[in-house]
Short mmCIF file of C-alpha atoms and ligand atoms in Angstrom, two decimals:
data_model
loop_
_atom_site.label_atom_id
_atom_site.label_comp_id
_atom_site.label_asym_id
_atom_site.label_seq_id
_atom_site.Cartn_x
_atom_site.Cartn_y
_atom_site.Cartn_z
CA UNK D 21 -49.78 96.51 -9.65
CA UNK D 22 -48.81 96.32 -5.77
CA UNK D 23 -49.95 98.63 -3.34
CA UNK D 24 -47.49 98.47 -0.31
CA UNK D 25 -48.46 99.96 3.04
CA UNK D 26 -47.12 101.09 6.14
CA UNK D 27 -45.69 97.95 7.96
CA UNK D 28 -48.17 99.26 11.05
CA UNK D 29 -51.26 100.10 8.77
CA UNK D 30 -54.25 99.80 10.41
CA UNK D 31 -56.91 97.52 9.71
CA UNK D 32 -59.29 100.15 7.99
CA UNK D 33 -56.36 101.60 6.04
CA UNK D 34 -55.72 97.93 4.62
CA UNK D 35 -60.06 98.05 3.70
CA UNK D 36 -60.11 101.51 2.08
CA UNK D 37 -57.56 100.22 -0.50
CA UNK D 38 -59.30 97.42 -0.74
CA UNK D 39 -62.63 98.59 -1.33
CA UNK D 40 -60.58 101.21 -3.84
CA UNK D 41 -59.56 98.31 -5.69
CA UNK D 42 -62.60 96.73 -5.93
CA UNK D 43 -64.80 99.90 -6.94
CA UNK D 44 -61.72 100.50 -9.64
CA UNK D 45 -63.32 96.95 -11.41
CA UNK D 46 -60.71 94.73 -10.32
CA UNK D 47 -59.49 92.33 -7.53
CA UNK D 48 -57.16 92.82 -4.58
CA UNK D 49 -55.47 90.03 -3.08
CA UNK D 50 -53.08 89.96 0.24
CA UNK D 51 -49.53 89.46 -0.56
CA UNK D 52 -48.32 88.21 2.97
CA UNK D 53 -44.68 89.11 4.15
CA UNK D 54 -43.21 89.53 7.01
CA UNK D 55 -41.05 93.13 6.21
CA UNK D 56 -44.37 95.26 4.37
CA UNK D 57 -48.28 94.53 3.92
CA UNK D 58 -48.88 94.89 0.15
CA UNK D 59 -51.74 94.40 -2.04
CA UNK D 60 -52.20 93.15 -5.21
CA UNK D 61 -54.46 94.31 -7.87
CA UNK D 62 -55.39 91.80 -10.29
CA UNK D 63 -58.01 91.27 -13.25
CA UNK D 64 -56.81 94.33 -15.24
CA UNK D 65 -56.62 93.96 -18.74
CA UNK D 66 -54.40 96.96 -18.87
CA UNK D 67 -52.23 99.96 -16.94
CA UNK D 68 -53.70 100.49 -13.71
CA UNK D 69 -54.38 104.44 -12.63
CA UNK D 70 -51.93 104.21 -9.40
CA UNK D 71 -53.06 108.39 -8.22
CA UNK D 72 -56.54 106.90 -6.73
CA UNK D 73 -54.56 104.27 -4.54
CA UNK D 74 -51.18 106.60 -3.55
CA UNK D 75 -53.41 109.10 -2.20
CA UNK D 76 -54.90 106.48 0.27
CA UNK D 77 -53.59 106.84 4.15
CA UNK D 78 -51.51 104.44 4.85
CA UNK D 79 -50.04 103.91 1.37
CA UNK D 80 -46.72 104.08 0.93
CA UNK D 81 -45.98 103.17 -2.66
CA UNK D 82 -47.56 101.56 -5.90
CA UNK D 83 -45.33 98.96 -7.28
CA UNK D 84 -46.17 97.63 -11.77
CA UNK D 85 -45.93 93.82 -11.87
CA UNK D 86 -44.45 94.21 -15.06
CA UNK D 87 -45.36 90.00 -15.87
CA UNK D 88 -48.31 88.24 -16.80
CA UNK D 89 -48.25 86.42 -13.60
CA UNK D 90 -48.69 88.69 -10.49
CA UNK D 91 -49.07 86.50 -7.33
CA UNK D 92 -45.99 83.71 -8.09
CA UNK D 93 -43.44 86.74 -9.17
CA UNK D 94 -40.66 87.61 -7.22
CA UNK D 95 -41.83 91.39 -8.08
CA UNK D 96 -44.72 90.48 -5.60
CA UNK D 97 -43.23 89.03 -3.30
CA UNK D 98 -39.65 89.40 -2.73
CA UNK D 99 -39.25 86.41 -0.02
CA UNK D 100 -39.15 82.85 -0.71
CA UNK D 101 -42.38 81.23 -0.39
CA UNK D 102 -41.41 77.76 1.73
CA UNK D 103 -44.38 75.22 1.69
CA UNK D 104 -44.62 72.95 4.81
CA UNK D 105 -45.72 69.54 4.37
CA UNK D 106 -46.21 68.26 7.72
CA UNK D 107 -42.86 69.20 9.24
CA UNK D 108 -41.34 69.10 6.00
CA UNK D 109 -40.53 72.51 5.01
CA UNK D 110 -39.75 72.81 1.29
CA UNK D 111 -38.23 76.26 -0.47
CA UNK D 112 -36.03 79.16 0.84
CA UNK D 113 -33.49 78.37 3.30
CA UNK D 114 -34.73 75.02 3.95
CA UNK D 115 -32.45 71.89 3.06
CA UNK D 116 -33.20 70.14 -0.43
CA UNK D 117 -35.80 68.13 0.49
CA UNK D 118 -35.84 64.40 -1.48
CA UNK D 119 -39.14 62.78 -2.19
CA UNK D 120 -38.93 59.37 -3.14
CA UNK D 121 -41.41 55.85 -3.65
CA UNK D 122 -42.93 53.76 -6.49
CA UNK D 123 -44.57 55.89 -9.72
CA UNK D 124 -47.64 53.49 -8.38
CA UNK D 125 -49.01 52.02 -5.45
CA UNK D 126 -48.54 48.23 -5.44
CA UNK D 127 -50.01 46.08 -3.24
CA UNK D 128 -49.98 47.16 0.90
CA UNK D 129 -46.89 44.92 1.74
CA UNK D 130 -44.40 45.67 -1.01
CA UNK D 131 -45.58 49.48 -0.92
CA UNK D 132 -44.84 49.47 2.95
CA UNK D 133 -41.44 47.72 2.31
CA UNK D 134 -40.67 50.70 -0.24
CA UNK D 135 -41.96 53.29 2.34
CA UNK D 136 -39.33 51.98 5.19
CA UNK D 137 -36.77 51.52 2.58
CA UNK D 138 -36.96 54.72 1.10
CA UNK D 139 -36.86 56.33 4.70
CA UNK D 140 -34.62 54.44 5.87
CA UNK D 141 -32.66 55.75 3.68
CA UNK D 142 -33.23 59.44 4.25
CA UNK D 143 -35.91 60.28 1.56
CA UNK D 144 -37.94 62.98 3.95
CA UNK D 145 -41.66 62.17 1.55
CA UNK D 146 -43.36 58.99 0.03
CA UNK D 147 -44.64 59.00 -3.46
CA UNK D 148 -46.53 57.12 -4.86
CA UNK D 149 -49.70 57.16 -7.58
CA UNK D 150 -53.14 55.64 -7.14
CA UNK D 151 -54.75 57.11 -9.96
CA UNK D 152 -52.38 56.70 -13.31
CA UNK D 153 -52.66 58.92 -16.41
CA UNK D 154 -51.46 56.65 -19.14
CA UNK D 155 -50.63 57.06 -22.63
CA UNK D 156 -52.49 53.98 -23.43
CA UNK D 157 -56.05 53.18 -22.46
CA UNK D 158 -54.68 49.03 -22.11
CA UNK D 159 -52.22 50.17 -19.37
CA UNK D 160 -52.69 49.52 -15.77
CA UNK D 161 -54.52 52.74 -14.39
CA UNK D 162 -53.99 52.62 -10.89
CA UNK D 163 -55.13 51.23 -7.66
CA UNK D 164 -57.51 54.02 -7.12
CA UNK D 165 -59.64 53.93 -3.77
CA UNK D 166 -57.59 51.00 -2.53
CA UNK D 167 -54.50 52.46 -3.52
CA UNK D 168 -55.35 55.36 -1.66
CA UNK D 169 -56.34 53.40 1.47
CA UNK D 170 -52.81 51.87 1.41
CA UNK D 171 -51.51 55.04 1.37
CA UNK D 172 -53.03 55.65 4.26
CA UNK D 173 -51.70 52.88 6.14
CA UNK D 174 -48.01 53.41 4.81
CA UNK D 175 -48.61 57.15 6.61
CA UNK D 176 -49.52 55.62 9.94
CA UNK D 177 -47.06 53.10 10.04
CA UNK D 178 -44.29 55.09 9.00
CA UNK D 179 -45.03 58.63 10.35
CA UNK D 180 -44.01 59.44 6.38
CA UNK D 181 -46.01 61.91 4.87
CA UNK D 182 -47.69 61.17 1.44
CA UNK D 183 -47.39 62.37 -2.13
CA UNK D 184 -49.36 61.68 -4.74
CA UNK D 185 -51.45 62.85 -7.71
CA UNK D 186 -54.76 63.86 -8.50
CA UNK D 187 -56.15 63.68 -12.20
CA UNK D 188 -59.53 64.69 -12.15
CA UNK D 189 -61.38 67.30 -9.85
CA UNK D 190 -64.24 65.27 -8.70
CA UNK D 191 -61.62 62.99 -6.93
CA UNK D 192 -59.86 66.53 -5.00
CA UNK D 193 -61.81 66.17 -1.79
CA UNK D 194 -61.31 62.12 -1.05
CA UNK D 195 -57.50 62.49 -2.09
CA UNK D 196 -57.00 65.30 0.69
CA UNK D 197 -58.46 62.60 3.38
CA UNK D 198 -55.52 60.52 2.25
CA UNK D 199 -52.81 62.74 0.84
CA UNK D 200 -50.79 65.43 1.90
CA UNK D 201 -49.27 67.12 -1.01
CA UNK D 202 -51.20 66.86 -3.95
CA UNK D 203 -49.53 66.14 -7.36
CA UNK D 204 -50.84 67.98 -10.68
CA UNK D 205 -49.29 66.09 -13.04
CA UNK D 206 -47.43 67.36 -16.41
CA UNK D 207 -50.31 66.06 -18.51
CA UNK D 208 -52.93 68.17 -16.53
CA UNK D 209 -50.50 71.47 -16.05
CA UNK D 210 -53.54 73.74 -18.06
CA UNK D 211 -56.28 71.35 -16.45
CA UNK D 212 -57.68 74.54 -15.17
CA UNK D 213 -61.07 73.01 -13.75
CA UNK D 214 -58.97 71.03 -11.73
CA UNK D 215 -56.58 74.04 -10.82
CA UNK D 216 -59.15 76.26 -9.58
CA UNK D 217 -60.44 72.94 -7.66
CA UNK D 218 -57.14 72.19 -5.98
CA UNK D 219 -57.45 76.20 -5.06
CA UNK D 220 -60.04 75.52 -2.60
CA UNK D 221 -58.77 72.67 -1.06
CA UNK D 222 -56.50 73.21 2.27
CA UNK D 223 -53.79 71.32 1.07
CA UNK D 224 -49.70 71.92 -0.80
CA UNK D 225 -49.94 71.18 -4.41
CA UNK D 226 -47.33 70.24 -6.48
CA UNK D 227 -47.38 71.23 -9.91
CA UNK D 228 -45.46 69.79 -12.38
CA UNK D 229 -44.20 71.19 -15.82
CA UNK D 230 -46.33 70.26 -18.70
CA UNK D 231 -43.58 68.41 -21.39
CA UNK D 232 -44.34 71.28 -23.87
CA UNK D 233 -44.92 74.42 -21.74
CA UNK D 234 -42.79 77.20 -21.52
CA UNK D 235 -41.60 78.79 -18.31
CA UNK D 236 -44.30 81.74 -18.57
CA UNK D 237 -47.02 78.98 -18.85
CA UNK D 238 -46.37 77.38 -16.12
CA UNK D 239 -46.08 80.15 -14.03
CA UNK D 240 -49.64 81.47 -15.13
CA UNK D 241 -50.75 78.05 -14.21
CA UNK D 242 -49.16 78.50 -10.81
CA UNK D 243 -51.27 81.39 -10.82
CA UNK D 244 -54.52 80.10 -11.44
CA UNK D 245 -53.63 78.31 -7.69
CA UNK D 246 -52.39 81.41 -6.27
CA UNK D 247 -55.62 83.69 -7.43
CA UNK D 248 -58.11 81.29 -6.25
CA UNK D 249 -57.01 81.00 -2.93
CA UNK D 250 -53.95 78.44 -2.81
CA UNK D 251 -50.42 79.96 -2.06
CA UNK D 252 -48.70 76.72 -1.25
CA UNK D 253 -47.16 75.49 -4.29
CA UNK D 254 -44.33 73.52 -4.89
CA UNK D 255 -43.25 73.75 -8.76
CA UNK D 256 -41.49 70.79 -10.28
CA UNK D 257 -39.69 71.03 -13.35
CA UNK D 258 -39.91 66.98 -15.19
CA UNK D 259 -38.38 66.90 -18.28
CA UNK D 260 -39.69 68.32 -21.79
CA UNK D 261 -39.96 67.25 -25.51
CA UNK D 262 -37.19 66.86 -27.16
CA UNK D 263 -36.04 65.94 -30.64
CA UNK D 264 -33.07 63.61 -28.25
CA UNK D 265 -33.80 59.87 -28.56
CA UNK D 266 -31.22 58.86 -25.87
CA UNK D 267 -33.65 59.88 -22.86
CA UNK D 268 -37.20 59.84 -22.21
CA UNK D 269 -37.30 63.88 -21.95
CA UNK D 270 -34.94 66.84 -22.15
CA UNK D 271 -34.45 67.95 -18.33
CA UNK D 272 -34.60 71.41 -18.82
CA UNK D 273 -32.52 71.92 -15.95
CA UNK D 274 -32.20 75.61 -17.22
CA UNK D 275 -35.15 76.30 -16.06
CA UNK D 276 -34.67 75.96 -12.35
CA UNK D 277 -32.69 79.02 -12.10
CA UNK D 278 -34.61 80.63 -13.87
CA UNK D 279 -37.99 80.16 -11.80
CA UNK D 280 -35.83 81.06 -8.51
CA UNK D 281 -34.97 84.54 -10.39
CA UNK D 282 -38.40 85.12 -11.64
CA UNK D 283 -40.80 83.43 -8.99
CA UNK D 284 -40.80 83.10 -5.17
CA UNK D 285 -42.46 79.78 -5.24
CA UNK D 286 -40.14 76.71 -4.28
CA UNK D 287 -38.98 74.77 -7.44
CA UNK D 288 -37.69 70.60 -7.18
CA UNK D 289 -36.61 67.87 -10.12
CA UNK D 290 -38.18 65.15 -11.12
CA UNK D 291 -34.75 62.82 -12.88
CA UNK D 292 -36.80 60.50 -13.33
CA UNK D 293 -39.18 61.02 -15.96
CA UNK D 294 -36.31 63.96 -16.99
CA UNK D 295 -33.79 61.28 -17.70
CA UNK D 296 -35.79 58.03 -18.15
CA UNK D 297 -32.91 55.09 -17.43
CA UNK D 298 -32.11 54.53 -13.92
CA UNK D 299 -28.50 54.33 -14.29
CA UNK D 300 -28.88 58.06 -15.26
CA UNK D 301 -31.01 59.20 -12.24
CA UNK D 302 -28.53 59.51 -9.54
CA UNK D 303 -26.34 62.22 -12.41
CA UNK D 304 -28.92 64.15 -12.75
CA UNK D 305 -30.24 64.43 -9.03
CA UNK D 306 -26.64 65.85 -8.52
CA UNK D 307 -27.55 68.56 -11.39
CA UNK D 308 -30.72 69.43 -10.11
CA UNK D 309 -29.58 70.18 -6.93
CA UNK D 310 -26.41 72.23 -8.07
CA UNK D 311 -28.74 74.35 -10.69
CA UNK D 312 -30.74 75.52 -7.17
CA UNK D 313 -33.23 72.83 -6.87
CA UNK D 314 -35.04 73.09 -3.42
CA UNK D 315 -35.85 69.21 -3.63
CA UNK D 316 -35.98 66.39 -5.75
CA UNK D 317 -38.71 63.34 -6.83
CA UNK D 318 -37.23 60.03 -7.35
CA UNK D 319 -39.30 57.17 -8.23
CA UNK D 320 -37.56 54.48 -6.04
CA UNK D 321 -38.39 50.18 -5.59
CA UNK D 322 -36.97 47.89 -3.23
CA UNK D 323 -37.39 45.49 -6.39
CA UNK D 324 -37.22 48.10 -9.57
CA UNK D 325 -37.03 46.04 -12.54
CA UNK D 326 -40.43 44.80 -11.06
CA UNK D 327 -41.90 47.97 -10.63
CA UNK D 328 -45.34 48.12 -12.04
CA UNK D 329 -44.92 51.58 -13.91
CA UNK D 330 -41.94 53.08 -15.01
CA UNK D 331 -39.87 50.37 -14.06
CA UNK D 332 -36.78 51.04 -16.54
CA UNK D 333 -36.52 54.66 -14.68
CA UNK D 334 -36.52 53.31 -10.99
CA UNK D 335 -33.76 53.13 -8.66
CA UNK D 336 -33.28 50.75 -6.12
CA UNK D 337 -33.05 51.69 -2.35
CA UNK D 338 -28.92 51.90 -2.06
CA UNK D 339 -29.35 54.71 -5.42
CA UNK D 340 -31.90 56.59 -2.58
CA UNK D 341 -29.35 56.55 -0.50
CA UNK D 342 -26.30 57.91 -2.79
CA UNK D 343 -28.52 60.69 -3.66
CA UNK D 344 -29.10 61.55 -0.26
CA UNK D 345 -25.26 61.66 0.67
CA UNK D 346 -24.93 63.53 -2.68
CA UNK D 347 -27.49 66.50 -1.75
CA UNK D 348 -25.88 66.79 1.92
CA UNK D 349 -22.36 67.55 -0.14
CA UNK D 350 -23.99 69.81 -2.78
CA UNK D 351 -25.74 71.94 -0.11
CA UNK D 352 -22.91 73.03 1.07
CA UNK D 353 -21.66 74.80 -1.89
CA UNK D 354 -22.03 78.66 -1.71
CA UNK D 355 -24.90 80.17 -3.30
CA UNK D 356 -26.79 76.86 -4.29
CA UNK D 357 -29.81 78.14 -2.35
CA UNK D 358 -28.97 82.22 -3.31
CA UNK D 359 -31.77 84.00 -4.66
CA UNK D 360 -31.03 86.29 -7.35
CA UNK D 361 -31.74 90.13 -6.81
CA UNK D 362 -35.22 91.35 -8.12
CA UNK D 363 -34.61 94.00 -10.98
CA UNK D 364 -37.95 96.14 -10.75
CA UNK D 365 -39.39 96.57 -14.06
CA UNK D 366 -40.21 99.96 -15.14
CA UNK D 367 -42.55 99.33 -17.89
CA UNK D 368 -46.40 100.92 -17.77
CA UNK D 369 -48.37 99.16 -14.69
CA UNK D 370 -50.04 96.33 -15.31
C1 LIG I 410 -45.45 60.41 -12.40
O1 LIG I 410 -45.03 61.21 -11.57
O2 LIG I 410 -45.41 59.18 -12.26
C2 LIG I 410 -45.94 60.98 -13.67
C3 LIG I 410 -46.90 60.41 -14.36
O3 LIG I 410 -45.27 62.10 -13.99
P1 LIG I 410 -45.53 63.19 -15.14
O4 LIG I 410 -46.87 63.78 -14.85
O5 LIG I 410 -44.40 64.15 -14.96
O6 LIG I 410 -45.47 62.47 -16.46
MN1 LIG I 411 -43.86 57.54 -13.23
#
């Protein structure tokens, strides 16, 4: 449920409900937004009694969250959440923004060359991973520490800011000395030890689609972030399972709509590991962006077929390009960025 208050509440009214909440056995958490102050009530297992909260001063109205997920729905928050990463500003009526850079960090020189490529090129974000989850334990794993040192470096010398993911919550507080938005990848979507851990930290997260969970799923995931204390997500839809043997994964490019009708958090593509052939990437980036997309990730090489991970999915630097010509075109188009109406739900409050 969402308690909405005056827009000039006072600071005591906003306690009382809170404390109301909290005596009623279950959580409130701010909603911020700049039209209303609302609460949320979360940690009910069932309808919440709405007469002990409407009768509050201040109160103006009790809202059911008719979804699972409370803090990521649009019936929470009506406005688009946009996520700033540096001066990159991702989500509502911001420009699609295009992350690009090796799936791993390679040594400092040819991962510097990619950074000024990429740029150069008009990606606005550098991604790259130090740490590796790999299918197979005989795979390369990562640069780790050193990787994320060069990371470092490629942020000073460029100005870029830096992408990349985490894969285990011990490692949370040394990657935010070095990172600025923090990847969850799809393998560790329900990692929820690491969620809560990436809640605390003051830092955007980026949390990819897990290649078998459904929409609902990853919201709740989302909200694991949201209820521990994290609001800036970025979701990022990469492809799932598919029965198809002509691509990697299935981009389930359906799916981007639907998160802009359902959540208010920012959504962006991964092609790449959607699509899995680079000759395919640039096609898809095109789709993404057209389905809504408020961004895209593009693993990218100055030298792809050399790429030390995921080199049959990497575009060169002239592809980066393309796409970025391709996204200034698409924006355009009416409506890419609309947000679909809310329809308030009117079954029992949960
Ligand atoms: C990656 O981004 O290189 C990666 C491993 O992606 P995913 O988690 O989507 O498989
Ligand atoms: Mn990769």
């Amino acid at each position: 449920m969402l308690v909405i208050l005056h827009p000039n509440c006072t600071v005591a009214e906003v306690a009382a409900v809170e404390d109301t909440i909290r005596n009623m056995g279950y959580t409130p958490i701010p909603v911020p937004g700049p039209s209303r102050t609302a609460i949320c009530v979360t940690g009910n297992k069932g309808p919440v009694d709405a007469a002990p909260l409407t009768r509050l001063a201040g109160v103006v109205e009790t809202i059911s969250v008719t979804k699972p997920y409370k803090l990521v729905s649009r019936e929470t928050q009506r406005e688009d959440t946009v996520v700033a990463v540096g001066d990159v500003r991702v989500g509502g009526d911001a420009a699609p923004v295009l992350i690009a850079g090796p799936c791993s960090v390679e040594t400092e020189s040819r991962t510097l060359a990619i950074a000024e490529g990429v740029a150069a090129a008009g990606a606005h974000l550098f991604r790259a991973g130090a740490f590796k989850p790999r299918t197979s334990p005989y795979d390369f794993q990562g640069l780790g520490l050193e990787g994320l040192r060069t990371l470092s470096h490629v942020r000073e010398q460029t100005g870029l800011r830096i992408v990349s993911e985490v894969i285990d919550a011990r490692d949370v507080a040394v990657m935010a000395e070095h990172v600025d938005l923090l990847q969850v990848g799809a393998r560790n979507m329900q990692n929820f030890t690491l969620l809560r851990a990436l809640a605390e930290v003051d830092r955007p997260i980026l949390l990819k689609r897990g290649p078998s969970a459904t929409l609902q799923e990853w919201l709740m995931a989302a909200e694991y972030l949201l209820a521990y204390g994290n609001n800036q997500v970025i979701l990022c839809e990469r492809g799932i399972r598919t029965f198809s043997d002509h691509a990697r994964n299935t981009l389930d490019l359906n799916v981007v709509p639907a998160v802009r009708e359902l959540s208010h958090l920012p959504v962006i593509v991964d092609p790449s590991h959607g699509i899995g052939h680079r000759t395919r990437v640039r096609a898809m980036s095109r789709a993404a962006i057209a389905a809504g997309a408020n961004g895209l990730i593009v693993e990218a090489h100055t030298d792809p077929t050399t790429a030390y991970t995921d080199a049959q999915q990497t575009v060169d630097v002239a592809t980066i390009a393309g796409i970025v010509s391709d996204m200034a075109v698409l924006a355009s188009l009416e409506q890419v960025s609309t947000v679909r109406p809310v329809v308030r739900g009117t079954a029992a409050s949960a």
